[in-house]
Every structure is written in C-alpha cells, then in structure tokens.
Amino acid sequence: EEKQICENMFKTLTEKGADNRGIRHPSSITEISAIAKADSKKITHIIERFRSAGRSFLTSSDVELSDDSIIDISHESLMRIWDKLKVWVDEESLAVQMYLRLSEAAALYQQGKTGLWRPPDLHLALNWRKEKQPTLTWAKRYAPAFERTMVYLKTSEKEYLADEANKIMLQKKALRRSRIFA
C-alpha cells in the first residue's frame, strides 16, 4: 500500500514538460492525499521518510508538516537520474494525454460535433479508467470537466455494450430462422 501511495505521490509532484523532461509540480499534502486516495497521516509518514536526514528527496518550507504544507521534489536533476521516477513520469504523461483526449471528445459530443467513442479508442479509455482510477482532484489539474468526461465514457461504454448485445440477439434470430428453414 505504501509503495502505491509513494508512486502516486511522486506522480503528483512531477509532470512532463513540453521538452519531454520532468518538471516539478509542488502540491499540498491535502492534494496528494486526494489523488493517492490515502489518509493524510499516511502521506505525511511517507514524506517524512523521503525528507529525513541523509535523504533530501523532498522539501517543504514547514519544519512541522500539516495538511496545507506544500511538498516539492528537492531538485529536478532527481527526475533525470532516478529511473523509476522517469517511468512514473512517462506513465502519468500517458494518463494525462488519454484524459485530455477523452475530455475534448466529451466537450465536442456535448456540442453535437462528434459521436460516442467506439473500439479501439473506447477499449483504451476503459483500460485507462480501470488502471488509473482517476479522481476529481487529479483531473482538475488538467481539465475541469471531470464529471462530463466520465459520463461520456460511461455512455460510450453502455452504447457499445447495447450494440454488442443487439448483434448477438440478431445472430441468434438468424441462426434460428436458418434452422427452421433447413
């Protein structure tokens, strides 16, 4: 559980810049807690491990941490030399790209300029939702219409499943007709 929290915390504290390099994104413990879906005490416990003596991975202007304390990565060079963090930054970048594509499609759908998503994009988006389990706090960092986006994805999924069920039903009817005729 702490490994997952740690991964979510560092994904929150970093993002990929326009030049494909990691950049710092200072965040409050409250924000990290909401994104990581963890108690702020657990977040604070993990932060203390990374900012203790001899481990200056994280910085905070507060000596004593509170929920409003802003946490930051101590230096951007850490993002260039820590291989695991590079992987996390890349994963987060892909998740953000998927969310932005989905959010844009939802906005266009609301305006009547596009339809619902179909495979393979729909399958990619459903896998993204299952793996990332996005939260409102995470989504607001990139595009504010989280609810609209998630409703669009659910509607696309329901429509696809209904179409698939209808195809199966039509195939069964055709098979029955063929058997009766034969």
mmCIF file of C-alpha atoms in Angstrom:
data_model
loop_
_atom_site.group_PDB
_atom_site.id
_atom_site.type_symbol
_atom_site.label_atom_id
_atom_site.label_comp_id
_atom_site.label_asym_id
_atom_site.label_seq_id
_atom_site.Cartn_x
_atom_site.Cartn_y
_atom_site.Cartn_z
ATOM 1 C CA GLU A 1 0.000 0.000 0.000
ATOM 2 C CA GLU A 2 2.813 2.431 0.860
ATOM 3 C CA LYS A 3 4.527 1.699 -2.470
ATOM 4 C CA GLN A 4 1.335 2.620 -4.321
ATOM 5 C CA ILE A 5 0.952 5.789 -2.247
ATOM 6 C CA CYS A 6 4.599 6.661 -2.909
ATOM 7 C CA GLU A 7 4.129 6.172 -6.656
ATOM 8 C CA ASN A 8 1.001 8.343 -6.691
ATOM 9 C CA MET A 9 2.746 10.991 -4.602
ATOM 10 C CA PHE A 10 5.717 11.276 -6.963
ATOM 11 C CA LYS A 11 3.418 11.256 -9.994
ATOM 12 C CA THR A 12 1.611 14.187 -8.394
ATOM 13 C CA LEU A 13 4.855 16.055 -7.700
ATOM 14 C CA THR A 14 6.209 15.699 -11.242
ATOM 15 C CA GLU A 15 4.946 16.190 -14.749
ATOM 16 C CA LYS A 16 6.368 16.030 -18.224
ATOM 17 C CA GLY A 17 7.211 19.369 -19.767
ATOM 18 C CA ALA A 18 6.977 20.409 -23.408
ATOM 19 C CA ASP A 19 10.593 19.305 -23.927
ATOM 20 C CA ASN A 20 9.757 15.760 -22.655
ATOM 21 C CA ARG A 21 11.714 16.318 -19.462
ATOM 22 C CA GLY A 22 10.289 16.057 -15.998
ATOM 23 C CA ILE A 23 9.421 19.269 -14.208
ATOM 24 C CA ARG A 24 8.460 19.854 -10.594
ATOM 25 C CA HIS A 25 4.854 20.344 -9.581
ATOM 26 C CA PRO A 26 4.694 21.335 -5.875
ATOM 27 C CA SER A 27 1.485 20.134 -4.227
ATOM 28 C CA SER A 28 -0.135 20.257 -0.820
ATOM 29 C CA ILE A 29 -0.476 17.199 1.365
ATOM 30 C CA THR A 30 -4.255 17.531 1.010
ATOM 31 C CA GLU A 31 -3.989 17.374 -2.776
ATOM 32 C CA ILE A 32 -1.561 14.443 -2.682
ATOM 33 C CA SER A 33 -3.868 12.660 -0.242
ATOM 34 C CA ALA A 34 -6.897 13.121 -2.501
ATOM 35 C CA ILE A 35 -5.052 11.932 -5.605
ATOM 36 C CA ALA A 36 -3.412 8.973 -3.846
ATOM 37 C CA LYS A 37 -6.716 8.091 -2.117
ATOM 38 C CA ALA A 38 -4.903 7.830 1.189
ATOM 39 C CA ASP A 39 -5.127 9.326 4.645
ATOM 40 C CA SER A 40 -3.016 12.468 5.126
ATOM 41 C CA LYS A 41 -1.272 10.805 8.101
ATOM 42 C CA LYS A 42 -0.012 8.027 5.823
ATOM 43 C CA ILE A 43 1.106 10.608 3.279
ATOM 44 C CA THR A 44 2.930 12.576 5.979
ATOM 45 C CA HIS A 45 4.603 9.391 7.240
ATOM 46 C CA ILE A 46 5.917 8.609 3.743
ATOM 47 C CA ILE A 47 7.005 12.212 3.147
ATOM 48 C CA GLU A 48 8.985 12.146 6.389
ATOM 49 C CA ARG A 49 10.923 9.132 5.099
ATOM 50 C CA PHE A 50 11.893 10.990 1.928
ATOM 51 C CA ARG A 51 12.873 14.230 3.670
ATOM 52 C CA SER A 52 14.660 12.782 6.699
ATOM 53 C CA ALA A 53 18.360 13.426 7.408
ATOM 54 C CA GLY A 54 20.517 11.985 4.642
ATOM 55 C CA ARG A 55 17.541 11.675 2.293
ATOM 56 C CA SER A 56 16.711 15.004 0.800
ATOM 57 C CA PHE A 57 14.374 13.799 -1.951
ATOM 58 C CA LEU A 58 11.546 16.086 -0.849
ATOM 59 C CA THR A 59 11.439 19.588 0.550
ATOM 60 C CA SER A 60 8.885 21.558 2.460
ATOM 61 C CA SER A 61 9.059 25.069 3.830
ATOM 62 C CA ASP A 62 7.415 23.813 7.020
ATOM 63 C CA VAL A 63 9.503 22.073 9.646
ATOM 64 C CA GLU A 64 6.329 20.525 11.085
ATOM 65 C CA LEU A 65 4.038 19.209 8.373
ATOM 66 C CA SER A 66 0.327 19.973 8.231
ATOM 67 C CA ASP A 67 -2.326 19.176 5.623
ATOM 68 C CA ASP A 68 -1.680 22.553 3.965
ATOM 69 C CA SER A 69 2.094 22.060 3.730
ATOM 70 C CA ILE A 70 3.445 22.309 0.188
ATOM 71 C CA ILE A 71 5.682 19.393 -0.791
ATOM 72 C CA ASP A 72 8.176 19.590 -3.634
ATOM 73 C CA ILE A 73 10.932 17.472 -5.128
ATOM 74 C CA SER A 74 14.267 18.789 -3.903
ATOM 75 C CA HIS A 75 15.860 19.111 -7.347
ATOM 76 C CA GLU A 76 14.853 18.491 -10.959
ATOM 77 C CA SER A 77 18.040 16.514 -11.539
ATOM 78 C CA LEU A 78 16.472 13.814 -9.382
ATOM 79 C CA MET A 79 13.975 13.247 -12.206
ATOM 80 C CA ARG A 80 16.796 12.689 -14.686
ATOM 81 C CA ILE A 81 18.759 10.153 -12.653
ATOM 82 C CA TRP A 82 16.051 8.169 -10.844
ATOM 83 C CA ASP A 83 14.950 5.557 -13.401
ATOM 84 C CA LYS A 84 11.777 4.559 -11.552
ATOM 85 C CA LEU A 85 10.685 8.185 -11.388
ATOM 86 C CA LYS A 86 11.242 8.512 -15.153
ATOM 87 C CA VAL A 87 8.906 5.552 -15.686
ATOM 88 C CA TRP A 88 6.308 7.101 -13.370
ATOM 89 C CA VAL A 89 6.522 10.442 -15.174
ATOM 90 C CA ASP A 90 6.021 8.695 -18.522
ATOM 91 C CA GLU A 91 3.043 6.718 -17.184
ATOM 92 C CA GLU A 92 1.497 9.875 -15.799
ATOM 93 C CA SER A 93 2.044 11.687 -19.089
ATOM 94 C CA LEU A 94 0.214 8.934 -20.989
ATOM 95 C CA ALA A 95 -2.640 9.008 -18.465
ATOM 96 C CA VAL A 96 -2.939 12.782 -18.844
ATOM 97 C CA GLN A 97 -2.943 12.508 -22.649
ATOM 98 C CA MET A 98 -5.771 9.952 -22.518
ATOM 99 C CA TYR A 99 -7.778 12.100 -20.129
ATOM 100 C CA LEU A 100 -7.322 15.203 -22.282
ATOM 101 C CA ARG A 101 -8.391 13.323 -25.429
ATOM 102 C CA LEU A 102 -11.424 11.961 -23.619
ATOM 103 C CA SER A 103 -12.276 15.366 -22.158
ATOM 104 C CA GLU A 104 -12.051 17.011 -25.574
ATOM 105 C CA ALA A 105 -14.271 14.320 -27.100
ATOM 106 C CA ALA A 106 -16.812 14.802 -24.297
ATOM 107 C CA ALA A 107 -16.914 18.549 -24.947
ATOM 108 C CA LEU A 108 -17.390 18.002 -28.682
ATOM 109 C CA TYR A 109 -20.107 15.412 -28.016
ATOM 110 C CA GLN A 110 -21.939 17.854 -25.779
ATOM 111 C CA GLN A 111 -21.838 20.389 -28.631
ATOM 112 C CA GLY A 112 -23.118 17.769 -31.069
ATOM 113 C CA LYS A 113 -19.921 17.789 -33.140
ATOM 114 C CA THR A 114 -18.854 14.172 -32.581
ATOM 115 C CA GLY A 115 -20.265 10.803 -31.599
ATOM 116 C CA LEU A 116 -19.559 8.405 -28.792
ATOM 117 C CA TRP A 117 -16.280 6.545 -28.699
ATOM 118 C CA ARG A 118 -16.078 3.127 -30.295
ATOM 119 C CA PRO A 119 -13.354 0.466 -30.191
ATOM 120 C CA PRO A 120 -10.362 0.619 -30.168
ATOM 121 C CA ASP A 121 -10.366 4.067 -28.521
ATOM 122 C CA LEU A 122 -13.151 3.004 -26.182
ATOM 123 C CA HIS A 123 -11.211 -0.057 -25.013
ATOM 124 C CA LEU A 124 -8.107 2.043 -24.430
ATOM 125 C CA ALA A 125 -10.129 4.553 -22.400
ATOM 126 C CA LEU A 126 -11.819 1.829 -20.350
ATOM 127 C CA ASN A 127 -8.447 0.241 -19.576
ATOM 128 C CA TRP A 128 -7.103 3.672 -18.633
ATOM 129 C CA ARG A 129 -10.036 4.249 -16.250
ATOM 130 C CA LYS A 130 -9.589 0.810 -14.668
ATOM 131 C CA GLU A 131 -5.824 1.203 -14.180
ATOM 132 C CA LYS A 132 -5.617 4.895 -13.285
ATOM 133 C CA GLN A 133 -8.881 5.202 -11.335
ATOM 134 C CA PRO A 134 -8.868 8.965 -11.836
ATOM 135 C CA THR A 135 -10.155 11.267 -9.131
ATOM 136 C CA LEU A 136 -11.722 14.698 -9.380
ATOM 137 C CA THR A 137 -8.699 16.280 -7.692
ATOM 138 C CA TRP A 138 -6.313 14.667 -10.205
ATOM 139 C CA ALA A 139 -8.471 15.586 -13.195
ATOM 140 C CA LYS A 140 -8.942 19.248 -12.206
ATOM 141 C CA ARG A 141 -5.197 19.748 -12.676
ATOM 142 C CA TYR A 142 -5.576 19.128 -16.410
ATOM 143 C CA ALA A 143 -9.203 19.741 -17.496
ATOM 144 C CA PRO A 144 -12.007 20.901 -15.214
ATOM 145 C CA ALA A 145 -14.984 18.946 -16.662
ATOM 146 C CA PHE A 146 -14.263 15.615 -14.969
ATOM 147 C CA GLU A 147 -17.900 14.622 -14.409
ATOM 148 C CA ARG A 148 -18.841 15.335 -18.032
ATOM 149 C CA THR A 149 -15.859 13.315 -19.209
ATOM 150 C CA MET A 150 -16.681 10.307 -17.042
ATOM 151 C CA VAL A 151 -20.370 10.431 -18.062
ATOM 152 C CA TYR A 152 -19.280 10.498 -21.713
ATOM 153 C CA LEU A 153 -17.081 7.440 -21.160
ATOM 154 C CA LYS A 154 -19.881 5.565 -19.343
ATOM 155 C CA THR A 155 -22.361 6.488 -22.073
ATOM 156 C CA SER A 156 -19.941 5.297 -24.750
ATOM 157 C CA GLU A 157 -19.470 2.032 -22.863
ATOM 158 C CA LYS A 158 -23.228 1.475 -22.393
ATOM 159 C CA GLU A 159 -23.943 2.200 -26.047
ATOM 160 C CA TYR A 160 -21.207 -0.188 -27.183
ATOM 161 C CA LEU A 161 -22.426 -2.971 -24.866
ATOM 162 C CA ALA A 162 -26.017 -2.469 -26.044
ATOM 163 C CA ASP A 163 -24.897 -2.664 -29.695
ATOM 164 C CA GLU A 164 -22.945 -5.852 -28.992
ATOM 165 C CA ALA A 165 -25.932 -7.431 -27.204
ATOM 166 C CA ASN A 166 -28.169 -6.455 -30.134
ATOM 167 C CA LYS A 167 -25.747 -8.036 -32.631
ATOM 168 C CA ILE A 168 -25.724 -11.285 -30.643
ATOM 169 C CA MET A 169 -29.521 -11.305 -30.497
ATOM 170 C CA LEU A 170 -29.788 -10.729 -34.261
ATOM 171 C CA GLN A 171 -27.279 -13.519 -34.921
ATOM 172 C CA LYS A 172 -29.297 -15.916 -32.744
ATOM 173 C CA LYS A 173 -32.506 -14.998 -34.588
ATOM 174 C CA ALA A 174 -30.831 -15.508 -37.952
ATOM 175 C CA LEU A 175 -29.481 -18.880 -36.810
ATOM 176 C CA ARG A 176 -32.937 -19.954 -35.601
ATOM 177 C CA ARG A 177 -34.502 -18.897 -38.908
ATOM 178 C CA SER A 178 -31.866 -20.854 -40.794
ATOM 179 C CA ARG A 179 -32.505 -23.969 -38.703
ATOM 180 C CA ILE A 180 -36.274 -23.706 -39.140
ATOM 181 C CA PHE A 181 -35.904 -23.185 -42.898
ATOM 182 C CA ALA A 182 -33.465 -26.088 -43.180
#
